[in-house]
PDB file of C-alpha atoms in Angstrom:
ATOM      1  CA  MET Q   1       9.108  37.088 -11.141  1.00 59.00           C
ATOM      2  CA  THR Q   2      12.279  37.837  -9.127  1.00 81.00           C
ATOM      3  CA  ARG Q   3      14.731  40.589 -10.050  1.00 80.00           C
ATOM      4  CA  LEU Q   4      17.292  37.967 -11.086  1.00 78.00           C
ATOM      5  CA  SER Q   5      14.878  36.118 -13.340  1.00 86.00           C
ATOM      6  CA  THR Q   6      13.809  39.439 -14.882  1.00 86.00           C
ATOM      7  CA  LEU Q   7      17.440  40.301 -15.611  1.00 80.00           C
ATOM      8  CA  GLN Q   8      18.069  36.865 -17.079  1.00 84.00           C
ATOM      9  CA  THR Q   9      14.995  37.072 -19.306  1.00 86.00           C
ATOM     10  CA  TYR Q  10      15.989  40.526 -20.530  1.00 78.00           C
ATOM     11  CA  HIS Q  11      19.560  39.494 -21.367  1.00 88.00           C
ATOM     12  CA  THR Q  12      18.393  36.298 -23.058  1.00 88.00           C
ATOM     13  CA  LEU Q  13      15.913  38.079 -25.317  1.00 87.00           C
ATOM     14  CA  ALA Q  14      18.080  41.130 -25.934  1.00 81.00           C
ATOM     15  CA  GLY Q  15      21.054  38.857 -26.580  1.00 84.00           C
ATOM     16  CA  LEU Q  16      19.106  37.197 -29.389  1.00 87.00           C
ATOM     17  CA  PHE Q  17      17.564  40.278 -30.997  1.00 87.00           C
ATOM     18  CA  ALA Q  18      19.713  43.252 -29.912  1.00 87.00           C
ATOM     19  CA  PRO Q  19      23.029  41.819 -28.694  1.00 89.00           C
ATOM     20  CA  GLN Q  20      24.798  45.186 -28.645  1.00 92.00           C
ATOM     21  CA  PHE Q  21      22.422  46.406 -25.931  1.00 90.00           C
ATOM     22  CA  ALA Q  22      22.539  43.132 -24.022  1.00 93.00           C
ATOM     23  CA  VAL Q  23      26.326  42.927 -23.761  1.00 94.00           C
ATOM     24  CA  ARG Q  24      26.596  46.596 -22.762  1.00 94.00           C
ATOM     25  CA  SER Q  25      23.999  46.088 -20.056  1.00 94.00           C
ATOM     26  CA  ALA Q  26      25.775  42.968 -18.797  1.00 95.00           C
ATOM     27  CA  ARG Q  27      29.119  44.753 -18.711  1.00 96.00           C
ATOM     28  CA  ARG Q  28      27.682  47.631 -16.651  1.00 95.00           C
ATOM     29  CA  LEU Q  29      25.957  45.203 -14.316  1.00 94.00           C
ATOM     30  CA  MET Q  30      29.179  43.269 -13.804  1.00 96.00           C
ATOM     31  CA  MET Q  31      31.290  46.334 -13.019  1.00 97.00           C
ATOM     32  CA  ARG Q  32      29.028  48.263 -10.625  1.00 97.00           C
ATOM     33  CA  PRO Q  33      29.417  46.873  -7.112  1.00 97.00           C
ATOM     34  CA  ARG Q  34      27.169  47.436  -4.131  1.00 95.00           C
ATOM     35  CA  ARG Q  35      28.781  48.893  -1.017  1.00 96.00           C
ATOM     36  CA  LEU Q  36      27.615  46.293   1.492  1.00 95.00           C
ATOM     37  CA  PRO Q  37      27.759  46.847   5.270  1.00 95.00           C
ATOM     38  CA  PRO Q  38      30.107  44.771   7.443  1.00 96.00           C
ATOM     39  CA  ARG Q  39      28.793  41.720   9.258  1.00 95.00           C
ATOM     40  CA  ASP Q  40      28.764  41.362  13.014  1.00 95.00           C
ATOM     41  CA  TRP Q  41      31.872  39.162  13.123  1.00 95.00           C
ATOM     42  CA  GLU Q  42      33.870  41.927  11.400  1.00 96.00           C
ATOM     43  CA  GLN Q  43      33.158  44.508  14.111  1.00 96.00           C
ATOM     44  CA  PRO Q  44      36.064  43.642  16.473  1.00 95.00           C
ATOM     45  CA  ALA Q  45      38.584  44.258  13.693  1.00 96.00           C
ATOM     46  CA  LEU Q  46      36.880  47.508  12.714  1.00 97.00           C
ATOM     47  CA  ALA Q  47      36.982  48.723  16.305  1.00 97.00           C
ATOM     48  CA  THR Q  48      40.784  48.604  16.367  1.00 96.00           C
ATOM     49  CA  ALA Q  49      41.480  49.806  12.819  1.00 98.00           C
ATOM     50  CA  GLN Q  50      42.908  53.148  11.778  1.00 97.00           C
ATOM     51  CA  ARG Q  51      41.414  54.729   8.654  1.00 98.00           C
ATOM     52  CA  ILE Q  52      44.071  55.740   6.135  1.00 97.00           C
ATOM     53  CA  HIS Q  53      43.932  57.583   2.804  1.00 97.00           C
ATOM     54  CA  PHE Q  54      46.396  57.367  -0.033  1.00 96.00           C
ATOM     55  CA  ARG Q  55      47.468  60.338  -2.101  1.00 90.00           C
ATOM     56  CA  PHE Q  56      45.328  59.547  -5.155  1.00 89.00           C
ATOM     57  CA  GLY Q  57      42.146  59.115  -3.126  1.00 95.00           C
ATOM     58  CA  LEU Q  58      42.064  55.409  -2.324  1.00 98.00           C
ATOM     59  CA  SER Q  59      41.186  54.456   1.234  1.00 98.00           C
ATOM     60  CA  GLY Q  60      41.961  51.564   3.535  1.00 98.00           C
ATOM     61  CA  LEU Q  61      42.415  50.346   7.094  1.00 98.00           C
ATOM     62  CA  ARG Q  62      45.612  49.905   9.075  1.00 98.00           C
ATOM     63  CA  TRP Q  63      46.430  47.813  12.136  1.00 98.00           C
ATOM     64  CA  GLY Q  64      49.728  47.649  13.974  1.00 97.00           C
ATOM     65  CA  LYS Q  65      52.848  49.671  14.605  1.00 94.00           C
ATOM     66  CA  ALA Q  66      54.367  51.949  11.995  1.00 91.00           C
ATOM     67  CA  GLY Q  67      57.716  50.632  10.823  1.00 92.00           C
ATOM     68  CA  ASP Q  68      56.875  46.944  11.201  1.00 97.00           C
ATOM     69  CA  PRO Q  69      56.923  44.800   8.047  1.00 97.00           C
ATOM     70  CA  VAL Q  70      53.667  45.237   6.140  1.00 98.00           C
ATOM     71  CA  VAL Q  71      51.206  42.627   4.919  1.00 98.00           C
ATOM     72  CA  LEU Q  72      49.009  44.347   2.332  1.00 98.00           C
ATOM     73  CA  MET Q  73      45.546  42.834   1.797  1.00 98.00           C
ATOM     74  CA  LEU Q  74      43.011  43.253  -0.997  1.00 98.00           C
ATOM     75  CA  HIS Q  75      39.417  42.038  -0.714  1.00 98.00           C
ATOM     76  CA  GLY Q  76      37.222  40.712  -3.505  1.00 98.00           C
ATOM     77  CA  TRP Q  77      34.101  41.910  -5.314  1.00 97.00           C
ATOM     78  CA  GLU Q  78      31.746  43.758  -2.954  1.00 97.00           C
ATOM     79  CA  GLY Q  79      34.137  42.866  -0.146  1.00 98.00           C
ATOM     80  CA  ARG Q  80      35.677  44.827   2.711  1.00 98.00           C
ATOM     81  CA  PRO Q  81      39.036  45.075   4.520  1.00 98.00           C
ATOM     82  CA  SER Q  82      37.408  43.848   7.727  1.00 98.00           C
ATOM     83  CA  GLN Q  83      36.777  40.459   6.075  1.00 98.00           C
ATOM     84  CA  PHE Q  84      40.465  39.823   6.812  1.00 98.00           C
ATOM     85  CA  GLY Q  85      39.802  40.540  10.486  1.00 97.00           C
ATOM     86  CA  ARG Q  86      40.697  37.056  11.733  1.00 97.00           C
ATOM     87  CA  PHE Q  87      44.209  37.453  10.341  1.00 98.00           C
ATOM     88  CA  VAL Q  88      44.915  40.749  12.074  1.00 97.00           C
ATOM     89  CA  ALA Q  89      45.683  39.737  15.684  1.00 96.00           C
ATOM     90  CA  PRO Q  90      48.009  36.828  14.759  1.00 96.00           C
ATOM     91  CA  LEU Q  91      49.909  39.011  12.295  1.00 97.00           C
ATOM     92  CA  LEU Q  92      50.309  41.795  14.841  1.00 97.00           C
ATOM     93  CA  ALA Q  93      51.533  39.260  17.400  1.00 96.00           C
ATOM     94  CA  ALA Q  94      54.113  38.157  14.837  1.00 96.00           C
ATOM     95  CA  GLY Q  95      55.428  41.700  14.546  1.00 96.00           C
ATOM     96  CA  ARG Q  96      53.676  42.590  11.310  1.00 97.00           C
ATOM     97  CA  GLN Q  97      51.624  45.592  10.348  1.00 98.00           C
ATOM     98  CA  VAL Q  98      48.439  45.011   8.346  1.00 98.00           C
ATOM     99  CA  ILE Q  99      47.145  47.401   5.691  1.00 98.00           C
ATOM    100  CA  ALA Q 100      43.929  46.420   3.932  1.00 98.00           C
ATOM    101  CA  LEU Q 101      43.049  48.429   0.853  1.00 98.00           C
ATOM    102  CA  GLU Q 102      39.515  49.325  -0.183  1.00 98.00           C
ATOM    103  CA  GLY Q 103      39.366  48.702  -3.911  1.00 98.00           C
ATOM    104  CA  PRO Q 104      37.913  51.251  -6.333  1.00 98.00           C
ATOM    105  CA  ALA Q 105      34.155  51.763  -5.849  1.00 98.00           C
ATOM    106  CA  HIS Q 106      34.328  49.947  -2.498  1.00 98.00           C
ATOM    107  CA  GLY Q 107      34.147  51.418   0.991  1.00 97.00           C
ATOM    108  CA  GLN Q 108      35.445  54.989   1.035  1.00 97.00           C
ATOM    109  CA  SER Q 109      37.522  54.623  -2.128  1.00 98.00           C
ATOM    110  CA  PRO Q 110      36.153  56.691  -5.012  1.00 97.00           C
ATOM    111  CA  GLY Q 111      34.282  55.542  -8.086  1.00 96.00           C
ATOM    112  CA  ASP Q 112      31.160  53.615  -8.980  1.00 96.00           C
ATOM    113  CA  GLU Q 113      32.723  51.013 -11.280  1.00 97.00           C
ATOM    114  CA  ALA Q 114      35.400  48.418 -10.644  1.00 97.00           C
ATOM    115  CA  ASN Q 115      37.011  45.396 -12.234  1.00 97.00           C
ATOM    116  CA  VAL Q 116      40.057  43.201 -11.735  1.00 97.00           C
ATOM    117  CA  ILE Q 117      42.241  45.577 -13.747  1.00 97.00           C
ATOM    118  CA  SER Q 118      41.272  48.661 -11.737  1.00 97.00           C
ATOM    119  CA  PHE Q 119      41.883  46.633  -8.572  1.00 98.00           C
ATOM    120  CA  ALA Q 120      45.365  45.723  -9.797  1.00 98.00           C
ATOM    121  CA  TYR Q 121      46.150  49.318 -10.744  1.00 97.00           C
ATOM    122  CA  ALA Q 122      44.957  50.441  -7.302  1.00 97.00           C
ATOM    123  CA  LEU Q 123      47.304  47.948  -5.693  1.00 97.00           C
ATOM    124  CA  MET Q 124      50.254  49.187  -7.753  1.00 97.00           C
ATOM    125  CA  GLU Q 125      49.263  52.788  -7.034  1.00 97.00           C
ATOM    126  CA  VAL Q 126      49.479  52.456  -3.240  1.00 97.00           C
ATOM    127  CA  VAL Q 127      52.568  50.222  -3.031  1.00 97.00           C
ATOM    128  CA  PRO Q 128      55.056  53.116  -3.483  1.00 96.00           C
ATOM    129  CA  GLU Q 129      53.508  54.766  -0.406  1.00 96.00           C
ATOM    130  CA  ILE Q 130      54.049  51.682   1.789  1.00 96.00           C
ATOM    131  CA  GLU Q 131      57.421  51.226   3.428  1.00 94.00           C
ATOM    132  CA  ASN Q 132      58.747  47.770   4.276  1.00 95.00           C
ATOM    133  CA  LEU Q 133      56.169  45.831   2.252  1.00 98.00           C
ATOM    134  CA  GLU Q 134      56.715  42.139   2.853  1.00 97.00           C
ATOM    135  CA  ALA Q 135      53.682  40.262   1.506  1.00 98.00           C
ATOM    136  CA  VAL Q 136      50.387  40.716  -0.322  1.00 98.00           C
ATOM    137  CA  VAL Q 137      47.191  38.758   0.357  1.00 98.00           C
ATOM    138  CA  GLY Q 138      44.193  38.728  -1.969  1.00 98.00           C
ATOM    139  CA  HIS Q 139      40.771  37.112  -1.800  1.00 98.00           C
ATOM    140  CA  SER Q 140      38.584  36.296  -4.810  1.00 98.00           C
ATOM    141  CA  MET Q 141      38.833  39.127  -7.368  1.00 98.00           C
ATOM    142  CA  GLY Q 142      41.506  40.650  -5.143  1.00 98.00           C
ATOM    143  CA  ALA Q 143      43.572  37.511  -5.671  1.00 98.00           C
ATOM    144  CA  GLY Q 144      43.158  37.806  -9.433  1.00 98.00           C
ATOM    145  CA  ALA Q 145      44.246  41.437  -9.218  1.00 98.00           C
ATOM    146  CA  VAL Q 146      47.382  40.428  -7.291  1.00 98.00           C
ATOM    147  CA  VAL Q 147      48.378  37.990 -10.049  1.00 98.00           C
ATOM    148  CA  TYR Q 148      47.872  40.602 -12.764  1.00 98.00           C
ATOM    149  CA  ALA Q 149      49.820  43.196 -10.746  1.00 98.00           C
ATOM    150  CA  LEU Q 150      52.703  40.754 -10.310  1.00 98.00           C
ATOM    151  CA  GLY Q 151      52.771  40.246 -14.050  1.00 96.00           C
ATOM    152  CA  GLN Q 152      52.957  44.033 -14.449  1.00 96.00           C
ATOM    153  CA  GLY Q 153      55.990  44.284 -12.187  1.00 95.00           C
ATOM    154  CA  LEU Q 154      54.701  44.387  -8.602  1.00 96.00           C
ATOM    155  CA  ASN Q 155      57.671  43.374  -6.452  1.00 95.00           C
ATOM    156  CA  VAL Q 156      57.001  41.493  -3.200  1.00 97.00           C
ATOM    157  CA  GLU Q 157      58.527  38.508  -1.386  1.00 96.00           C
ATOM    158  CA  ARG Q 158      55.402  36.441  -0.674  1.00 98.00           C
ATOM    159  CA  VAL Q 159      51.803  36.315  -1.814  1.00 98.00           C
ATOM    160  CA  VAL Q 160      48.746  34.503  -0.510  1.00 98.00           C
ATOM    161  CA  LEU Q 161      45.796  33.944  -2.843  1.00 98.00           C
ATOM    162  CA  LEU Q 162      42.488  32.878  -1.324  1.00 98.00           C
ATOM    163  CA  GLY Q 163      39.761  31.502  -3.591  1.00 98.00           C
ATOM    164  CA  GLY Q 164      40.908  33.464  -6.627  1.00 98.00           C
ATOM    165  CA  PRO Q 165      40.230  32.969 -10.336  1.00 97.00           C
ATOM    166  CA  SER Q 166      42.998  32.105 -12.751  1.00 97.00           C
ATOM    167  CA  SER Q 167      41.627  34.025 -15.736  1.00 95.00           C
ATOM    168  CA  LEU Q 168      39.200  36.821 -16.501  1.00 95.00           C
ATOM    169  CA  ARG Q 169      37.914  34.891 -19.510  1.00 94.00           C
ATOM    170  CA  GLY Q 170      36.523  32.198 -17.229  1.00 94.00           C
ATOM    171  CA  VAL Q 171      34.940  34.789 -14.934  1.00 96.00           C
ATOM    172  CA  LEU Q 172      33.274  36.500 -17.887  1.00 94.00           C
ATOM    173  CA  ASN Q 173      31.897  33.289 -19.318  1.00 93.00           C
ATOM    174  CA  ARG Q 174      30.429  32.327 -15.942  1.00 94.00           C
ATOM    175  CA  PHE Q 175      28.904  35.780 -15.503  1.00 94.00           C
ATOM    176  CA  ALA Q 176      27.447  35.747 -19.010  1.00 93.00           C
ATOM    177  CA  GLY Q 177      25.704  32.484 -18.201  1.00 92.00           C
ATOM    178  CA  PHE Q 178      24.543  33.805 -14.831  1.00 93.00           C
ATOM    179  CA  VAL Q 179      22.806  36.872 -16.305  1.00 93.00           C
ATOM    180  CA  GLY Q 180      21.238  34.843 -19.106  1.00 94.00           C
ATOM    181  CA  LEU Q 181      23.198  35.914 -22.163  1.00 94.00           C
ATOM    182  CA  PRO Q 182      22.681  33.317 -24.900  1.00 93.00           C
ATOM    183  CA  GLN Q 183      25.768  31.404 -25.951  1.00 89.00           C
ATOM    184  CA  ALA Q 184      25.864  33.267 -29.259  1.00 85.00           C
ATOM    185  CA  ALA Q 185      26.388  36.551 -27.392  1.00 91.00           C
ATOM    186  CA  HIS Q 186      29.216  35.350 -25.128  1.00 92.00           C
ATOM    187  CA  ALA Q 187      32.004  36.210 -27.564  1.00 92.00           C
ATOM    188  CA  ARG Q 188      30.543  39.670 -28.085  1.00 94.00           C
ATOM    189  CA  PHE Q 189      30.379  40.178 -24.311  1.00 95.00           C
ATOM    190  CA  LEU Q 190      34.050  39.223 -23.930  1.00 95.00           C
ATOM    191  CA  GLN Q 191      34.947  41.675 -26.687  1.00 96.00           C
ATOM    192  CA  GLU Q 192      32.881  44.397 -24.996  1.00 96.00           C
ATOM    193  CA  VAL Q 193      34.833  43.973 -21.754  1.00 96.00           C
ATOM    194  CA  GLU Q 194      38.163  43.828 -23.565  1.00 96.00           C
ATOM    195  CA  ASP Q 195      37.371  47.011 -25.497  1.00 96.00           C
ATOM    196  CA  TYR Q 196      36.147  48.779 -22.362  1.00 95.00           C
ATOM    197  CA  THR Q 197      39.207  47.947 -20.226  1.00 95.00           C
ATOM    198  CA  GLY Q 198      41.757  48.219 -23.025  1.00 95.00           C
ATOM    199  CA  VAL Q 199      43.515  45.054 -21.836  1.00 96.00           C
ATOM    200  CA  PRO Q 200      43.518  41.868 -23.958  1.00 95.00           C
ATOM    201  CA  LEU Q 201      41.968  38.951 -22.104  1.00 95.00           C
ATOM    202  CA  ASP Q 202      45.037  36.809 -22.762  1.00 93.00           C
ATOM    203  CA  GLU Q 203      47.035  39.215 -20.568  1.00 94.00           C
ATOM    204  CA  LEU Q 204      44.625  38.374 -17.741  1.00 95.00           C
ATOM    205  CA  ASP Q 205      45.312  34.653 -17.866  1.00 97.00           C
ATOM    206  CA  GLY Q 206      47.187  33.822 -14.678  1.00 97.00           C
ATOM    207  CA  VAL Q 207      48.264  30.391 -15.901  1.00 97.00           C
ATOM    208  CA  ARG Q 208      50.090  32.047 -18.804  1.00 97.00           C
ATOM    209  CA  THR Q 209      51.639  34.618 -16.463  1.00 97.00           C
ATOM    210  CA  ALA Q 210      52.597  32.264 -13.608  1.00 98.00           C
ATOM    211  CA  PRO Q 211      55.757  30.625 -15.058  1.00 97.00           C
ATOM    212  CA  ARG Q 212      57.613  33.959 -14.936  1.00 96.00           C
ATOM    213  CA  LEU Q 213      56.480  35.025 -11.453  1.00 97.00           C
ATOM    214  CA  LYS Q 214      59.205  35.171  -8.802  1.00 95.00           C
ATOM    215  CA  PRO Q 215      57.496  35.445  -5.367  1.00 97.00           C
ATOM    216  CA  ALA Q 216      56.775  32.442  -3.209  1.00 98.00           C
ATOM    217  CA  ALA Q 217      53.022  31.860  -3.243  1.00 98.00           C
ATOM    218  CA  LEU Q 218      50.510  30.061  -1.068  1.00 98.00           C
ATOM    219  CA  ILE Q 219      47.331  29.406  -3.047  1.00 98.00           C
ATOM    220  CA  VAL Q 220      44.339  28.419  -0.917  1.00 98.00           C
ATOM    221  CA  HIS Q 221      41.121  27.131  -2.442  1.00 98.00           C
ATOM    222  CA  ASP Q 222      38.199  25.063  -1.273  1.00 98.00           C
ATOM    223  CA  ARG Q 223      37.086  22.131  -3.384  1.00 98.00           C
ATOM    224  CA  ASP Q 224      33.453  23.051  -2.699  1.00 98.00           C
ATOM    225  CA  ASP Q 225      33.772  26.684  -3.802  1.00 98.00           C
ATOM    226  CA  ASP Q 226      30.681  27.429  -5.904  1.00 96.00           C
ATOM    227  CA  THR Q 227      31.788  30.960  -6.843  1.00 96.00           C
ATOM    228  CA  VAL Q 228      35.259  30.370  -8.287  1.00 98.00           C
ATOM    229  CA  PRO Q 229      36.105  26.831  -9.481  1.00 97.00           C
ATOM    230  CA  TYR Q 230      38.743  24.964  -7.495  1.00 98.00           C
ATOM    231  CA  GLY Q 231      40.401  24.012 -10.790  1.00 98.00           C
ATOM    232  CA  ASP Q 232      41.431  27.635 -11.338  1.00 98.00           C
ATOM    233  CA  SER Q 233      43.782  27.550  -8.356  1.00 98.00           C
ATOM    234  CA  ALA Q 234      44.986  24.030  -9.128  1.00 98.00           C
ATOM    235  CA  ALA Q 235      46.015  25.119 -12.630  1.00 98.00           C
ATOM    236  CA  LEU Q 236      47.620  28.323 -11.343  1.00 98.00           C
ATOM    237  CA  ALA Q 237      49.638  26.495  -8.689  1.00 98.00           C
ATOM    238  CA  ALA Q 238      50.830  23.922 -11.220  1.00 98.00           C
ATOM    239  CA  ALA Q 239      52.151  26.682 -13.487  1.00 98.00           C
ATOM    240  CA  TRP Q 240      53.800  28.810 -10.758  1.00 98.00           C
ATOM    241  CA  PRO Q 241      57.379  27.667  -9.978  1.00 96.00           C
ATOM    242  CA  GLN Q 242      57.319  28.685  -6.284  1.00 96.00           C
ATOM    243  CA  ALA Q 243      53.660  28.112  -5.494  1.00 98.00           C
ATOM    244  CA  GLU Q 244      52.054  25.691  -3.073  1.00 98.00           C
ATOM    245  CA  LEU Q 245      48.392  24.712  -3.292  1.00 98.00           C
ATOM    246  CA  TYR Q 246      46.581  24.284   0.015  1.00 98.00           C
ATOM    247  CA  SER Q 247      43.221  22.616  -0.580  1.00 98.00           C
ATOM    248  CA  THR Q 248      40.298  22.514   1.820  1.00 98.00           C
ATOM    249  CA  ASN Q 249      36.844  20.967   1.894  1.00 97.00           C
ATOM    250  CA  ARG Q 250      33.355  22.180   2.841  1.00 97.00           C
ATOM    251  CA  LEU Q 251      34.370  25.810   3.404  1.00 98.00           C
ATOM    252  CA  GLY Q 252      33.099  27.291   0.163  1.00 97.00           C
ATOM    253  CA  HIS Q 253      34.159  30.713  -1.074  1.00 98.00           C
ATOM    254  CA  TRP Q 254      33.832  32.736   2.121  1.00 97.00           C
ATOM    255  CA  ARG Q 255      34.640  30.578   5.127  1.00 97.00           C
ATOM    256  CA  ILE Q 256      38.266  30.225   4.056  1.00 97.00           C
ATOM    257  CA  LEU Q 257      38.580  33.751   5.487  1.00 98.00           C
ATOM    258  CA  THR Q 258      37.608  32.591   8.974  1.00 97.00           C
ATOM    259  CA  ASP Q 259      38.667  28.930   9.165  1.00 98.00           C
ATOM    260  CA  GLU Q 260      41.263  28.188  11.857  1.00 97.00           C
ATOM    261  CA  ARG Q 261      43.224  25.679   9.769  1.00 97.00           C
ATOM    262  CA  VAL Q 262      43.479  28.104   6.885  1.00 98.00           C
ATOM    263  CA  LEU Q 263      44.554  30.831   9.306  1.00 97.00           C
ATOM    264  CA  GLU Q 264      47.292  28.587  10.727  1.00 96.00           C
ATOM    265  CA  ARG Q 265      48.561  27.667   7.279  1.00 97.00           C
ATOM    266  CA  VAL Q 266      48.612  31.254   6.095  1.00 98.00           C
ATOM    267  CA  MET Q 267      50.397  32.379   9.259  1.00 97.00           C
ATOM    268  CA  ALA Q 268      52.994  29.652   8.864  1.00 96.00           C
ATOM    269  CA  PHE Q 269      53.647  30.846   5.331  1.00 97.00           C
ATOM    270  CA  LEU Q 270      53.756  34.563   6.125  1.00 97.00           C
ATOM    271  CA  THR Q 271      55.679  34.264   9.400  1.00 95.00           C
ATOM    272  CA  PRO Q 272      57.778  31.094   9.046  1.00 89.00           C
ATOM    273  CA  GLU Q 273      60.131  32.159  11.833  1.00 81.00           C
ATOM    274  CA  ARG Q 274      57.323  31.583  14.354  1.00 74.00           C
ATOM    275  CA  PHE Q 275      56.193  28.154  13.124  1.00 65.00           C
ATOM    276  CA  THR Q 276      58.525  25.234  13.651  1.00 51.00           C
ATOM    277  CA  ALA Q 277      55.914  22.549  14.262  1.00 47.00           C
ATOM    278  CA  GLU Q 278      54.444  20.411  11.503  1.00 46.00           C
ATOM    279  CA  LEU Q 279      52.021  22.430   9.409  1.00 50.00           C
ATOM    280  CA  PRO Q 280      48.336  21.522   9.345  1.00 52.00           C
ATOM    281  CA  ARG Q 281      47.263  19.323   6.462  1.00 55.00           C
ATOM    282  CA  ALA Q 282      44.073  19.798   4.512  1.00 52.00           C
ATOM    283  CA  ALA Q 283      41.411  17.129   4.888  1.00 49.00           C
TER     284      ALA Q 283
END
């Protein structure tokens, strides 16, 4: 029996006979990330990065010249700043500075638990230390954290969301199914997470938040993403007054970070002064 099947069996049985233990176990499992090493393709970006530390202990990487407009980036669950490596050279060439934050319990940032709310608070915590912030980019859970932070008052001109969820409720329901919690325990699991974070799940619904958001947004999502449903971004873009949805095919959840067409579209959005030609269209 594999570790996953063992976990699923445990949560299924415990969810039926001792749901309080099952939902607590699932919540801990969901919020304790592994610190995974970078892949080979991330090494060139790491070789040119400067390690930075913020005053409350969070860590990150910086590329570029101090004083240039800043693009702040936030990775997803078990992700790393260097996953944005393909964006670094084009942004530097466009006169931008790149700062990529390591979320709580990731990289050299402190902690052993994380969630979308702690990611959002981390983002809001470092922003006052960053001069000339121009745009924020988030991938996966990092994208969800950006939306929540905007709803809490984060002020920025442009945002790019890559493969992000539109609501925590959907994420929790998918995770509950993944770890084997029986349907009868799903509601209790959602309540466990809500009680633990202290934030009502309805406040983490990006579609509800989007109509009052002011920044221009580029929302990128692949139709074949098997981690976060494409429909999340479609619904978010439809509700956001200044959002554009850029849809791709056959890239999944991770290759949107390295695809040349996505890179071109993101660069055109973040540095419009440098792109006068017709923008690439998704297949």
